[in-house]
Coordinates of C-alpha atoms and ligand atoms in Angstrom, one line a residue:
M1 CA 0.0 0.0 0.0
S2 CA 1.3 3.4 -0.9
H3 CA 2.1 5.9 1.8
S4 CA -0.7 8.2 0.8
T5 CA -3.2 5.3 0.9
L6 CA -2.0 4.5 4.4
Q7 CA -2.4 8.1 5.3
V8 CA -6.0 8.2 4.0
L9 CA -6.8 5.0 5.9
S10 CA -5.4 6.2 9.1
D11 CA -7.2 9.5 8.6
N12 CA -10.4 7.6 8.1
V13 CA -9.8 5.5 11.2
K14 CA -9.2 8.7 13.2
L15 CA -12.4 10.2 11.7
L16 CA -14.3 7.1 12.6
K17 CA -12.9 7.1 16.1
A18 CA -13.9 10.7 16.5
S19 CA -17.4 10.3 15.2
A20 CA -18.4 6.8 16.2
S21 CA -19.0 6.0 19.8
K22 CA -16.9 3.5 21.7
H23 CA -20.1 1.3 22.1
A24 CA -20.5 1.1 18.3
I25 CA -16.9 0.2 17.7
Y26 CA -16.9 -2.5 20.4
G27 CA -20.2 -3.9 18.9
V28 CA -18.8 -4.1 15.4
L29 CA -15.6 -5.8 16.7
I30 CA -17.6 -8.4 18.6
A31 CA -19.9 -9.0 15.6
V32 CA -16.9 -9.4 13.2
M33 CA -15.3 -11.9 15.7
A34 CA -18.6 -13.8 15.8
I35 CA -18.7 -14.0 12.0
V36 CA -15.1 -15.3 11.8
V37 CA -15.7 -17.9 14.5
A38 CA -19.0 -19.0 13.0
T39 CA -17.5 -19.3 9.5
F40 CA -14.6 -21.4 10.8
M41 CA -17.1 -23.6 12.7
V42 CA -19.3 -24.1 9.6
S43 CA -16.3 -24.9 7.5
F44 CA -15.1 -27.4 10.2
V45 CA -18.5 -29.1 10.6
E46 CA -19.1 -29.4 6.8
H47 CA -15.6 -30.4 5.7
G48 CA -14.0 -31.8 8.8
E49 CA -11.2 -29.2 8.7
V50 CA -10.8 -25.4 8.3
T51 CA -9.6 -24.7 4.7
L52 CA -9.8 -21.6 2.5
D53 CA -12.3 -23.4 0.2
G54 CA -14.4 -24.4 3.1
I55 CA -14.5 -20.9 4.4
V56 CA -15.5 -19.4 1.0
N57 CA -18.1 -22.2 0.5
A58 CA -19.6 -21.6 4.0
Q59 CA -19.9 -17.9 3.3
K60 CA -21.5 -18.6 -0.2
T61 CA -24.0 -21.2 0.9
N62 CA -24.9 -20.8 4.6
V63 CA -28.0 -18.6 5.0
A64 CA -27.4 -18.3 8.8
L65 CA -24.0 -16.8 8.1
W66 CA -25.5 -14.3 5.7
L67 CA -27.8 -13.1 8.4
L68 CA -24.8 -13.0 10.8
N69 CA -22.9 -10.9 8.3
L70 CA -25.5 -8.2 8.8
S71 CA -25.0 -8.1 12.5
P72 CA -22.0 -5.6 12.5
F73 CA -24.3 -3.0 11.0
G74 CA -26.9 -3.8 13.6
F75 CA -24.4 -3.4 16.4
A76 CA -22.9 -0.3 14.9
F77 CA -26.4 1.3 14.6
W78 CA -27.4 0.2 18.1
G79 CA -24.1 1.4 19.7
Q80 CA -24.3 4.8 18.0
Y81 CA -28.0 5.1 18.9
V82 CA -27.4 4.3 22.5
S83 CA -24.5 6.7 22.9
N84 CA -26.5 9.4 21.1
V85 CA -29.4 9.0 23.5
M86 CA -27.0 9.1 26.4
A87 CA -25.2 12.2 25.1
F88 CA -28.6 13.8 24.6
Q89 CA -29.7 12.9 28.1
A90 CA -26.4 14.2 29.6
G91 CA -26.8 17.4 27.6
A92 CA -30.3 17.8 28.9
M93 CA -29.0 17.3 32.5
V94 CA -26.3 19.9 32.0
V95 CA -28.8 22.3 30.6
D96 CA -31.1 21.7 33.5
Q97 CA -28.3 22.2 36.0
T98 CA -27.0 25.3 34.2
N99 CA -30.5 26.7 34.3
E100 CA -30.8 26.0 38.0
L101 CA -27.4 27.5 38.7
R102 CA -28.4 30.6 36.6
A103 CA -31.7 30.9 38.5
Q104 CA -29.8 30.7 41.8
A105 CA -27.2 33.3 40.7
Q106 CA -30.0 35.6 39.6
A107 CA -31.8 35.2 43.0
I108 CA -28.5 36.0 44.8
E109 CA -28.0 39.0 42.6
R110 CA -31.6 40.2 43.1
R111 CA -31.1 39.8 46.9
A112 CA -27.8 41.7 46.8
T113 CA -29.4 44.5 44.8
Y114 CA -32.3 44.6 47.2
E115 CA -30.0 44.8 50.2
V116 CA -28.0 47.6 48.7
T117 CA -31.1 49.6 47.9
H118 CA -33.3 48.9 50.9
D119 CA -33.3 49.6 54.5
R120 CA -32.9 46.5 56.6
L121 CA -35.1 47.5 59.5
T122 CA -38.1 48.8 57.6
N123 CA -37.7 47.2 54.1
L124 CA -38.3 50.7 52.7
P125 CA -36.1 52.0 49.9
N126 CA -32.9 53.5 51.4
R127 CA -30.9 56.6 50.6
V128 CA -29.2 55.0 47.6
L129 CA -32.5 54.0 45.9
L130 CA -34.1 57.3 46.9
Q131 CA -31.3 59.3 45.2
D132 CA -31.8 57.2 42.0
R133 CA -35.5 57.8 41.9
L134 CA -35.1 61.4 42.8
D135 CA -32.7 62.0 39.9
Q136 CA -35.0 60.2 37.6
A137 CA -38.1 62.1 38.7
V138 CA -36.3 65.4 38.4
H139 CA -35.1 64.5 34.9
I140 CA -38.7 63.6 33.8
A141 CA -40.2 66.6 35.5
H142 CA -37.7 68.9 33.5
R143 CA -38.4 67.1 30.3
D144 CA -42.2 66.9 30.6
Q145 CA -42.6 70.2 32.5
L146 CA -44.3 68.5 35.5
N147 CA -44.7 69.6 39.0
M148 CA -43.3 67.4 41.8
A149 CA -42.8 67.5 45.5
V150 CA -40.2 66.2 47.9
M151 CA -41.1 65.9 51.6
V152 CA -38.8 65.2 54.5
M153 CA -40.5 63.8 57.6
D154 CA -38.9 63.4 61.0
L155 CA -40.5 62.0 64.1
D156 CA -40.7 64.4 67.1
R157 CA -38.8 63.4 70.3
F158 CA -37.7 60.1 68.8
K159 CA -34.3 60.3 70.5
E160 CA -36.1 60.6 73.9
I161 CA -38.3 57.7 73.1
N162 CA -35.2 55.6 72.1
D163 CA -33.3 56.6 75.2
A164 CA -36.2 55.9 77.5
L165 CA -37.5 52.7 76.1
G166 CA -34.4 51.2 74.6
R167 CA -33.2 50.6 71.0
D168 CA -35.4 47.5 70.4
Q169 CA -38.5 49.4 71.2
G170 CA -37.2 52.3 69.1
D171 CA -36.8 49.9 66.2
R172 CA -40.2 48.4 66.7
L173 CA -41.7 51.9 66.5
L174 CA -39.8 52.7 63.3
R175 CA -41.1 49.5 61.7
Q176 CA -44.7 50.4 62.6
V177 CA -44.3 54.0 61.4
A178 CA -42.9 52.7 58.1
A179 CA -45.8 50.3 57.6
R180 CA -48.3 53.1 58.2
L181 CA -46.5 55.5 55.8
K182 CA -46.4 52.8 53.1
A183 CA -50.1 52.4 53.4
A184 CA -50.7 56.1 53.2
V185 CA -49.0 56.7 49.9
Q186 CA -49.8 55.8 46.3
E187 CA -48.1 53.2 44.2
T188 CA -46.3 55.8 42.0
E189 CA -44.9 57.6 45.0
T190 CA -41.7 56.6 46.8
I191 CA -41.4 56.5 50.6
A192 CA -37.8 56.0 51.7
R193 CA -36.0 55.8 55.1
S194 CA -33.1 58.2 54.7
G195 CA -31.6 57.4 58.1
G196 CA -32.5 57.4 61.8
D197 CA -36.0 58.6 62.3
E198 CA -36.1 60.5 59.0
F199 CA -38.2 59.5 56.0
V200 CA -38.4 61.1 52.6
L201 CA -41.5 61.0 50.4
L202 CA -41.3 61.7 46.6
L203 CA -44.4 62.7 44.7
P204 CA -43.2 62.6 41.1
K205 CA -46.3 64.2 39.5
I206 CA -48.6 66.6 41.3
S207 CA -51.0 69.2 39.9
G208 CA -49.9 71.8 42.5
E209 CA -49.1 72.7 46.1
Q210 CA -52.6 71.4 47.3
D211 CA -51.7 67.8 46.3
A212 CA -48.6 67.9 48.5
I213 CA -50.5 69.4 51.4
H214 CA -53.2 66.8 51.0
T215 CA -50.6 64.0 51.2
A216 CA -48.9 65.7 54.3
V217 CA -52.3 65.8 56.1
N218 CA -52.9 62.1 55.1
I219 CA -49.6 61.1 56.6
S220 CA -50.2 63.1 59.8
N221 CA -53.6 61.4 60.1
A222 CA -52.0 58.0 59.5
L223 CA -49.8 58.5 62.5
K224 CA -52.5 59.8 64.8
A225 CA -53.6 56.4 66.4
A226 CA -51.3 55.4 69.3
F227 CA -48.5 52.9 68.5
D228 CA -48.6 49.7 70.4
L229 CA -45.2 48.7 71.7
G230 CA -46.3 45.8 74.0
Q231 CA -45.9 47.2 77.5
S232 CA -46.7 50.7 76.4
K233 CA -48.8 52.7 74.0
L234 CA -47.2 55.7 72.4
D235 CA -48.5 58.9 70.8
V236 CA -46.1 60.0 68.1
Q237 CA -46.1 63.2 66.1
A238 CA -44.0 64.0 63.1
S239 CA -42.8 67.2 61.4
I240 CA -43.0 67.4 57.6
G241 CA -41.1 69.8 55.3
I242 CA -42.2 70.2 51.7
A243 CA -40.2 71.5 48.7
L244 CA -41.8 71.9 45.3
F245 CA -40.3 71.5 41.9
P246 CA -39.7 73.8 40.1
E247 CA -40.3 76.6 42.6
H248 CA -37.9 75.7 45.3
G249 CA -35.1 73.9 43.4
S250 CA -34.2 72.4 40.1
S251 CA -32.0 69.6 41.3
A252 CA -32.5 66.6 43.6
E253 CA -29.9 67.9 45.9
D254 CA -31.5 71.4 46.3
L255 CA -35.0 69.9 46.7
L256 CA -33.9 67.6 49.5
Q257 CA -32.0 70.2 51.3
R258 CA -34.9 72.7 51.1
A259 CA -37.4 70.1 52.3
E260 CA -35.1 69.5 55.2
V261 CA -34.9 73.2 56.0
A262 CA -38.7 73.3 55.9
M263 CA -38.9 70.3 58.2
Y264 CA -36.8 72.0 60.8
S265 CA -39.1 75.0 60.6
A266 CA -42.2 72.8 61.0
K267 CA -40.5 71.3 64.1
Q268 CA -39.8 74.7 65.6
E269 CA -43.2 76.0 64.9
K270 CA -44.8 72.7 66.0
S271 CA -47.0 73.1 62.9
G272 CA -46.9 69.4 61.7
Y273 CA -46.0 70.4 58.1
T274 CA -44.8 73.5 56.2
I275 CA -43.8 74.4 52.7
Y276 CA -40.3 75.8 52.1
E277 CA -39.7 79.6 52.3
D278 CA -36.4 81.4 52.0
K279 CA -36.6 82.9 55.4
Q280 CA -36.6 79.5 57.1
E281 CA -32.9 79.1 56.2
I282 CA -31.8 81.5 58.9
N283 CA -33.1 79.3 61.8
S284 CA -32.2 75.9 60.4
P285 CA -29.3 73.9 61.8
R286 CA -25.9 74.7 60.2
R287 CA -25.4 71.2 58.9
V288 CA -28.5 71.5 56.7
T289 CA -27.6 74.8 55.1
L290 CA -24.0 73.9 54.6
V291 CA -24.9 71.1 52.3
G292 CA -26.6 73.5 50.0
E293 CA -23.7 76.0 50.1
L294 CA -20.9 73.5 49.5
R295 CA -21.2 73.5 45.7
Q296 CA -21.2 77.3 45.6
A297 CA -18.2 77.3 48.0
L298 CA -16.2 75.4 45.4
E299 CA -17.3 77.8 42.6
R300 CA -16.5 80.8 44.8
D301 CA -13.1 79.6 45.8
E302 CA -14.0 79.5 49.4
L303 CA -12.0 76.3 50.1
L304 CA -8.3 76.8 51.0
L305 CA -5.4 74.5 51.6
Q306 CA -2.9 74.2 54.4
Y307 CA 0.3 72.2 54.4
Q308 CA 1.7 70.4 57.4
P309 CA 5.4 69.3 57.2
K310 CA 6.4 65.7 57.6
V311 CA 9.9 65.3 59.0
D312 CA 12.1 62.4 57.9
V313 CA 13.7 60.9 61.1
K314 CA 16.9 59.7 59.5
S315 CA 17.9 62.9 57.7
N316 CA 16.0 65.3 60.1
Q317 CA 14.8 67.1 57.0
V318 CA 11.3 68.1 55.8
T319 CA 10.8 65.9 52.9
A320 CA 7.1 66.1 52.4
V321 CA 3.9 67.9 53.4
E322 CA 0.3 66.7 54.0
V323 CA -2.3 68.9 52.4
L324 CA -5.4 69.6 54.6
S325 CA -8.4 71.6 53.3
R326 CA -10.5 74.2 55.2
W327 CA -13.6 76.1 54.2
R328 CA -13.5 79.8 54.7
H329 CA -17.2 80.4 55.1
P330 CA -18.5 84.0 54.7
R331 CA -20.8 83.8 57.8
H332 CA -19.4 80.9 59.9
G333 CA -15.7 81.6 59.5
V334 CA -13.3 78.7 59.0
I335 CA -15.0 75.3 59.0
P336 CA -12.7 72.3 59.7
P337 CA -12.6 69.4 57.3
E338 CA -14.0 67.0 59.9
E339 CA -17.3 69.0 59.5
F340 CA -17.6 69.5 55.8
I341 CA -15.8 66.5 54.3
P342 CA -18.5 64.1 55.6
L343 CA -21.1 66.4 54.1
A344 CA -19.3 66.3 50.8
E345 CA -19.1 62.5 51.0
R346 CA -22.8 62.2 51.7
T347 CA -23.8 64.4 48.8
G348 CA -21.4 63.0 46.2
L349 CA -19.6 66.4 46.0
I350 CA -16.4 64.8 47.4
K351 CA -15.2 63.9 43.9
I352 CA -15.2 67.6 43.0
V353 CA -13.5 68.5 46.3
T354 CA -10.8 65.9 45.8
A355 CA -10.2 66.9 42.1
W356 CA -9.8 70.5 43.3
V357 CA -7.4 69.6 46.1
L358 CA -5.3 67.5 43.8
K359 CA -5.1 70.2 41.2
K360 CA -4.2 73.0 43.6
A361 CA -1.7 70.9 45.7
L362 CA 0.2 69.4 42.8
H363 CA 0.4 72.9 41.2
Q364 CA 1.9 74.2 44.5
I365 CA 4.4 71.4 44.7
G366 CA 5.5 72.1 41.1
E367 CA 5.9 75.8 42.0
W368 CA 8.0 75.0 45.0
S369 CA 10.1 72.6 42.9
R370 CA 10.8 75.4 40.4
A371 CA 11.8 77.6 43.4
G372 CA 14.3 75.0 44.6
I373 CA 12.2 73.5 47.4
E374 CA 11.8 69.8 46.6
L375 CA 8.8 68.3 48.5
G376 CA 6.5 65.3 48.3
V377 CA 2.8 65.8 49.0
S378 CA 0.2 63.6 50.7
V379 CA -3.4 64.1 49.7
N380 CA -6.3 62.6 51.6
I381 CA -8.8 60.7 49.5
S382 CA -12.3 59.2 50.4
T383 CA -14.1 56.0 49.6
Q384 CA -15.9 57.5 46.6
D385 CA -12.7 58.7 45.0
L386 CA -11.4 55.1 45.1
H387 CA -14.5 54.1 43.1
D388 CA -14.1 57.0 40.6
Q389 CA -12.8 55.6 37.4
E390 CA -11.4 59.0 36.4
L391 CA -9.1 59.2 39.5
Y392 CA -6.2 57.5 37.8
D393 CA -6.3 59.7 34.7
R394 CA -6.7 62.8 36.8
V395 CA -3.7 62.2 39.0
T396 CA -1.4 61.0 36.3
G397 CA -2.4 63.9 34.1
L398 CA -1.8 66.4 36.9
L399 CA 1.6 64.9 37.7
A400 CA 2.6 65.2 34.1
A401 CA 1.2 68.7 33.7
N402 CA 3.2 69.9 36.7
R403 CA 6.3 68.0 35.7
L404 CA 6.4 66.0 38.9
D405 CA 7.6 62.5 39.5
A406 CA 4.8 60.0 40.6
S407 CA 6.8 59.1 43.7
Q408 CA 6.3 62.7 44.9
L409 CA 2.6 61.9 45.5
V410 CA 1.2 59.9 48.4
L411 CA -2.5 59.2 48.5
E412 CA -3.7 58.7 52.1
M413 CA -6.9 56.8 52.8
T414 CA -8.3 55.0 55.8
E415 CA -8.6 51.2 56.2
T416 CA -12.3 51.5 56.3
S417 CA -12.5 53.3 52.9
I418 CA -10.7 50.4 51.3
M419 CA -12.8 47.8 53.0
I420 CA -16.1 49.2 51.8
D421 CA -15.7 47.6 48.4
K422 CA -12.4 45.7 48.7
E423 CA -12.2 44.5 45.1
R424 CA -12.9 47.8 43.4
A425 CA -10.6 49.7 45.7
T426 CA -7.8 47.1 45.3
N427 CA -8.0 47.4 41.5
M428 CA -7.7 51.2 41.7
L429 CA -4.9 51.0 44.2
Q430 CA -3.0 48.6 42.0
R431 CA -3.3 50.9 38.9
L432 CA -2.2 53.9 40.9
A433 CA 0.7 52.0 42.5
S434 CA 1.9 50.6 39.2
S435 CA 2.4 54.2 38.0
G436 CA 4.7 54.9 41.0
I437 CA 2.2 56.8 43.2
R438 CA 2.6 55.8 46.8
I439 CA -0.4 54.6 48.9
S440 CA -0.6 55.3 52.6
I441 CA -3.1 54.0 55.2
D442 CA -4.2 56.9 57.4
D443 CA -5.4 56.7 61.0
F444 CA -4.0 53.2 61.2
G445 CA -5.2 51.2 64.2
T446 CA -8.7 52.6 64.3
G447 CA -10.2 50.6 61.5
Y448 CA -11.0 46.9 61.2
S449 CA -9.0 45.8 58.2
S450 CA -7.7 42.3 58.0
L451 CA -3.9 42.2 58.1
A452 CA -3.9 39.4 55.5
H453 CA -5.6 41.7 53.1
L454 CA -3.5 44.7 54.0
S455 CA -0.3 42.8 53.2
V456 CA -1.4 42.1 49.6
L457 CA -2.3 45.7 48.9
P458 CA 0.4 47.9 47.3
V459 CA 0.7 50.0 50.5
K460 CA 4.0 51.8 51.0
E461 CA 3.2 53.6 54.3
I462 CA 1.1 53.5 57.4
K463 CA 0.3 56.5 59.6
I464 CA -0.3 55.7 63.2
D465 CA -3.5 57.3 64.4
K466 CA -2.8 60.4 66.3
S467 CA -5.0 59.3 69.3
F468 CA -2.3 56.7 70.1
V469 CA 0.6 59.1 69.7
I470 CA -0.8 62.1 71.6
D471 CA -1.0 60.3 75.0
M472 CA 1.9 57.8 74.6
Q473 CA 3.5 59.2 77.8
D474 CA 0.5 58.7 80.1
N475 CA -1.1 55.7 78.5
P476 CA 1.1 52.6 78.4
K477 CA -1.4 50.7 76.4
H478 CA -1.3 53.3 73.6
A479 CA 2.5 53.3 73.8
N480 CA 2.5 49.5 73.3
I481 CA 0.1 49.9 70.3
V482 CA 2.5 52.5 68.8
H483 CA 5.4 50.1 69.2
A484 CA 3.5 47.2 67.7
I485 CA 2.3 49.3 64.7
I486 CA 5.9 50.3 64.0
D487 CA 7.1 46.7 64.1
L488 CA 4.2 45.5 62.0
G489 CA 4.8 48.2 59.3
H490 CA 8.5 47.4 59.1
N491 CA 7.8 43.7 58.9
L492 CA 5.5 44.3 56.0
N493 CA 8.2 46.5 54.4
M494 CA 6.3 49.7 54.8
K495 CA 7.4 53.1 56.1
V496 CA 5.7 54.2 59.3
V497 CA 4.6 57.8 60.0
G498 CA 3.8 59.1 63.5
E499 CA 1.2 61.8 63.4
G500 CA -0.1 64.0 66.3
V501 CA 3.4 64.5 67.6
E502 CA 2.6 67.2 70.2
S503 CA 5.4 66.8 72.6
E504 CA 9.2 66.4 72.8
Y505 CA 8.5 63.1 74.6
A506 CA 6.5 61.7 71.7
Y507 CA 9.1 63.0 69.2
R508 CA 12.0 61.3 71.0
E509 CA 10.2 58.1 71.8
L510 CA 9.1 57.7 68.1
Q511 CA 12.7 58.4 67.0
R512 CA 13.9 55.7 69.5
L513 CA 11.3 53.2 68.1
R514 CA 12.7 53.9 64.6
C515 CA 9.5 55.5 63.2
D516 CA 10.4 56.8 59.7
S517 CA 8.8 60.2 59.7
L518 CA 7.0 62.5 62.1
Q519 CA 4.2 65.0 61.8
G520 CA 2.5 67.1 64.5
E521 CA 2.2 70.4 66.1
Y522 CA 5.5 70.0 68.0
L523 CA 7.2 70.4 64.7
S524 CA 4.6 72.7 63.0
K525 CA 0.9 73.1 62.7
P526 CA -0.6 73.1 59.2
L527 CA 0.5 76.3 57.4
M528 CA -0.6 78.4 54.5
A529 CA 1.6 77.8 51.3
D530 CA 3.7 81.0 51.8
E531 CA 4.2 80.3 55.5
L532 CA 5.3 76.7 54.7
A533 CA 7.9 77.9 52.2
A534 CA 9.2 80.4 54.7
W535 CA 9.3 77.7 57.4
V536 CA 11.3 75.3 55.3
L537 CA 13.7 78.0 54.2
D538 CA 14.0 79.5 57.6
T539 CA 17.4 78.3 58.7
S540 CA 16.7 78.8 62.4
R541 CA 13.6 76.5 62.0
T542 CA 15.7 74.0 60.1
R543 CA 18.2 74.1 62.9
K544 CA 15.4 73.5 65.4
V545 CA 14.4 70.4 63.5
H546 CA 18.1 69.3 63.4
S547 CA 18.8 70.0 67.0
I548 CA 15.9 68.1 68.4
Ligands
C2E601 P1 -5.8 63.3 58.9 O1 -5.5 63.0 57.4 O2 -5.5 62.3 59.9 O3 -5.0 64.7 59.2 C1 -4.3 64.9 60.4 C2 -5.1 65.8 61.2 O4 -4.4 66.0 62.5 C3 -5.3 67.2 60.7 O5 -6.6 67.7 61.1 C4 -4.2 68.0 61.4 O6 -4.5 69.4 61.5 C5 -4.3 67.4 62.8 N1 -3.0 67.5 63.5 C6 -1.8 67.7 63.0 N2 -0.9 67.8 64.0 C7 -1.6 67.5 65.2 C8 -1.2 67.5 66.6 O7 0.0 67.6 66.9 N3 -2.2 67.2 67.4 C9 -3.5 67.1 67.1 N4 -4.4 66.9 68.0 N5 -3.9 67.1 65.8 C10 -2.9 67.4 64.8 P2 -7.5 68.4 60.2 O8 -6.8 69.3 59.3 O9 -8.6 69.0 61.0 O10 -8.1 67.3 59.3 C11 -8.9 66.3 59.8 C12 -9.2 65.2 58.9 O11 -10.0 65.6 57.8 C13 -7.9 64.7 58.2 O12 -7.3 63.7 59.1 C14 -8.4 64.0 57.0 O13 -8.9 62.7 57.2 C15 -9.6 64.9 56.6 N6 -9.2 65.8 55.6 C16 -8.6 67.0 55.6 N7 -8.4 67.5 54.4 C17 -9.0 66.7 53.5 C18 -9.2 66.6 52.1 O14 -8.8 67.5 51.3 N8 -9.9 65.6 51.6 C19 -10.3 64.5 52.4 N9 -11.0 63.5 51.8 N10 -10.2 64.5 53.7 C20 -9.5 65.6 54.3
MG602 MG1 -4.2 62.2 56.4
MG603 MG1 -4.6 60.7 60.3

C-alpha cells in the first residue's frame, strides 16, 4: 500500500474514532469476531477441517452466516444510537443544572441589589434608591414640565423615646411607622428611610401645592392612632417639610436640602408640616444649610489648603507635606474638614472637592520645585474617590502637567474606605501604585481591616493614628500599640509615620522606636503655602528640627 493510501486509511480511522462512539466500535468488533468464529465452525462441521475453500463455501451457501454478516451493521447502529441517546440525556441534564445555577445566581443578585437599595429595618427604599428615583423624577419633570414634591419627615422626640424605652422598642416603633407610611402613599410615590427617624417622600407628579399638602395631612392622620409597643402605647407626632419643583429647586440635591430646612421650621413651629420659604434658612441647623452651600463654595473659591510638614527621622529634613483643606465660610468663619468632608461625602460632592485639592496641591508642589524646594505631598482621599474611574487619569495627568515624579505623590486613605468595596478599591490602588504613586493608610489602628488583606495591597506607608501618639507618655497601652504598629509596618516593608506629635517626649520616643517620619504640632501646625515655604527656608527653624 502506498504511503498516501495508508495516510488516507489512518485519517479515516481517526475520523471514525472521532465520530463513532466506543459502544458502536466494540459492537462491530464483537460481531466481526462472531462471524469469523461461526464461519470457521461451519467450515469445520461441513468439511472436517478449516480450509480456505471451506470458508469461502460456507460464506457462499450458509444462510445463517448471511444473516450473521449483517450483525456488525446492527451493532454499529445500536451502539451509535445508545450513545447518542446518552449524550442527549447528559446534555439535557447539564442544561437543567445550568438553568438551575443561573436561577440561583439571579436570585442572589436580586437579593444583593435589594439589600444595597433597601433599609434592613423597615424594608423601605434607602438613601441609595431614593437618590436614584429622585434623579430620575427630576429628569422627567424637567423634560415633561411636570410639578413634583419632595417631603422630608422626621419624628418628634424620637431620641427621647429611644433613650427611655431602649433601642429595640425604638426599632419596633420605626417599623410600625414605616408600615403606616407605606399604606398612606400611592403606588407611584416613593417613601424611603433616609436614616435614623427621617423619612423622605417623593411625589413625582402633582398638579400643584394642594396635592402635596393633602398628602402631608394624610400622613399626619395615619400617625394619629397610638402605637402599640407591647408594654406601652405611644402617641407620636411628626414634622414634615415640603419642597416643590420647580419653585424651590431644580436639582434633587436642592429639593432635598430645602425640604429638610422646611422640616426643621415645622419642628420649631410645631406646625406638623410646612412648605419651604427662603426665610426658614436662617433658623435651620448649620449642617442643613452647609450642604446647599458647599457646591457654591467650590465655585466661589472658598476652600483653602494648608500644608503640614512631615519630617524624615533619619535625615532630620522636611521631605514632604500633608495637604489639609479648610472652608472659609462667609458667615461661619473657618469650617474644619471634619465637619464639611463628611457632608461632601454624603452628597457626592467629594469627587469635585478631591479633584480641586489634587489640582491645587500638585500645582503648588510644582511651583515650590521650580523655586528650589523639593517636597513630596500627601493628599487625603475618600471612599468614593477610590471608586471613581477618572481618578487614575486625573492624578497621572496632573503629575505630568506639573512635571512631577509620581513618587512625589502619596495618596492617604483609611482602612475602612478600602474595605467598603475591597475588590474595586484594590483594583484602583494597583493601577495607581503601578504608575509609581505611593499609597498610605491613614489613622492606622482605628479601622477593622484584615492584616492578611493589607499585606497584599500595594501599600508603602502606614500612619499611626494620632490618638495613640498624643498620650503615649501617660497611657502605656497606647505606647504599646504605637510600638506594635511600627514593628508591623517594618515587617511588611512599609514606612511608618507618626502623626499627632505634640510633645518632645513623643518626638524622642518615636525616634527611638525607629519610626520613619513624624508630623505634628510639636514640629509645625498646618501652614498656608507661603508660610510653609518660609518655614522650610528659615534656617533657624531648620536648625530646630536638626537640633531636636
Ligand atoms: P488626617 O488626614 O489624619 O490629618 C491629620 C489631622 O491631624 C489634621 O486635622 C491635622 O491638622 C491634625 N493634627 C496635626 N498635628 C496635630 C497634633 O499635633 N495634634 C493634634 N491633636 N492634631 C494634629 P484636620 O486638618 O482638622 O483634618 C482632619 C481630617 O480631615 C484629616 O485627618 C483628613 O482625614 C480629613 N481631611 C482633611 N483635608 C481633607 C481633604 O482635602 N480631603 C479629604 N478627603 N479629607 C480631608
Ligand atoms: Mg491624612
Ligand atoms: Mg490621620
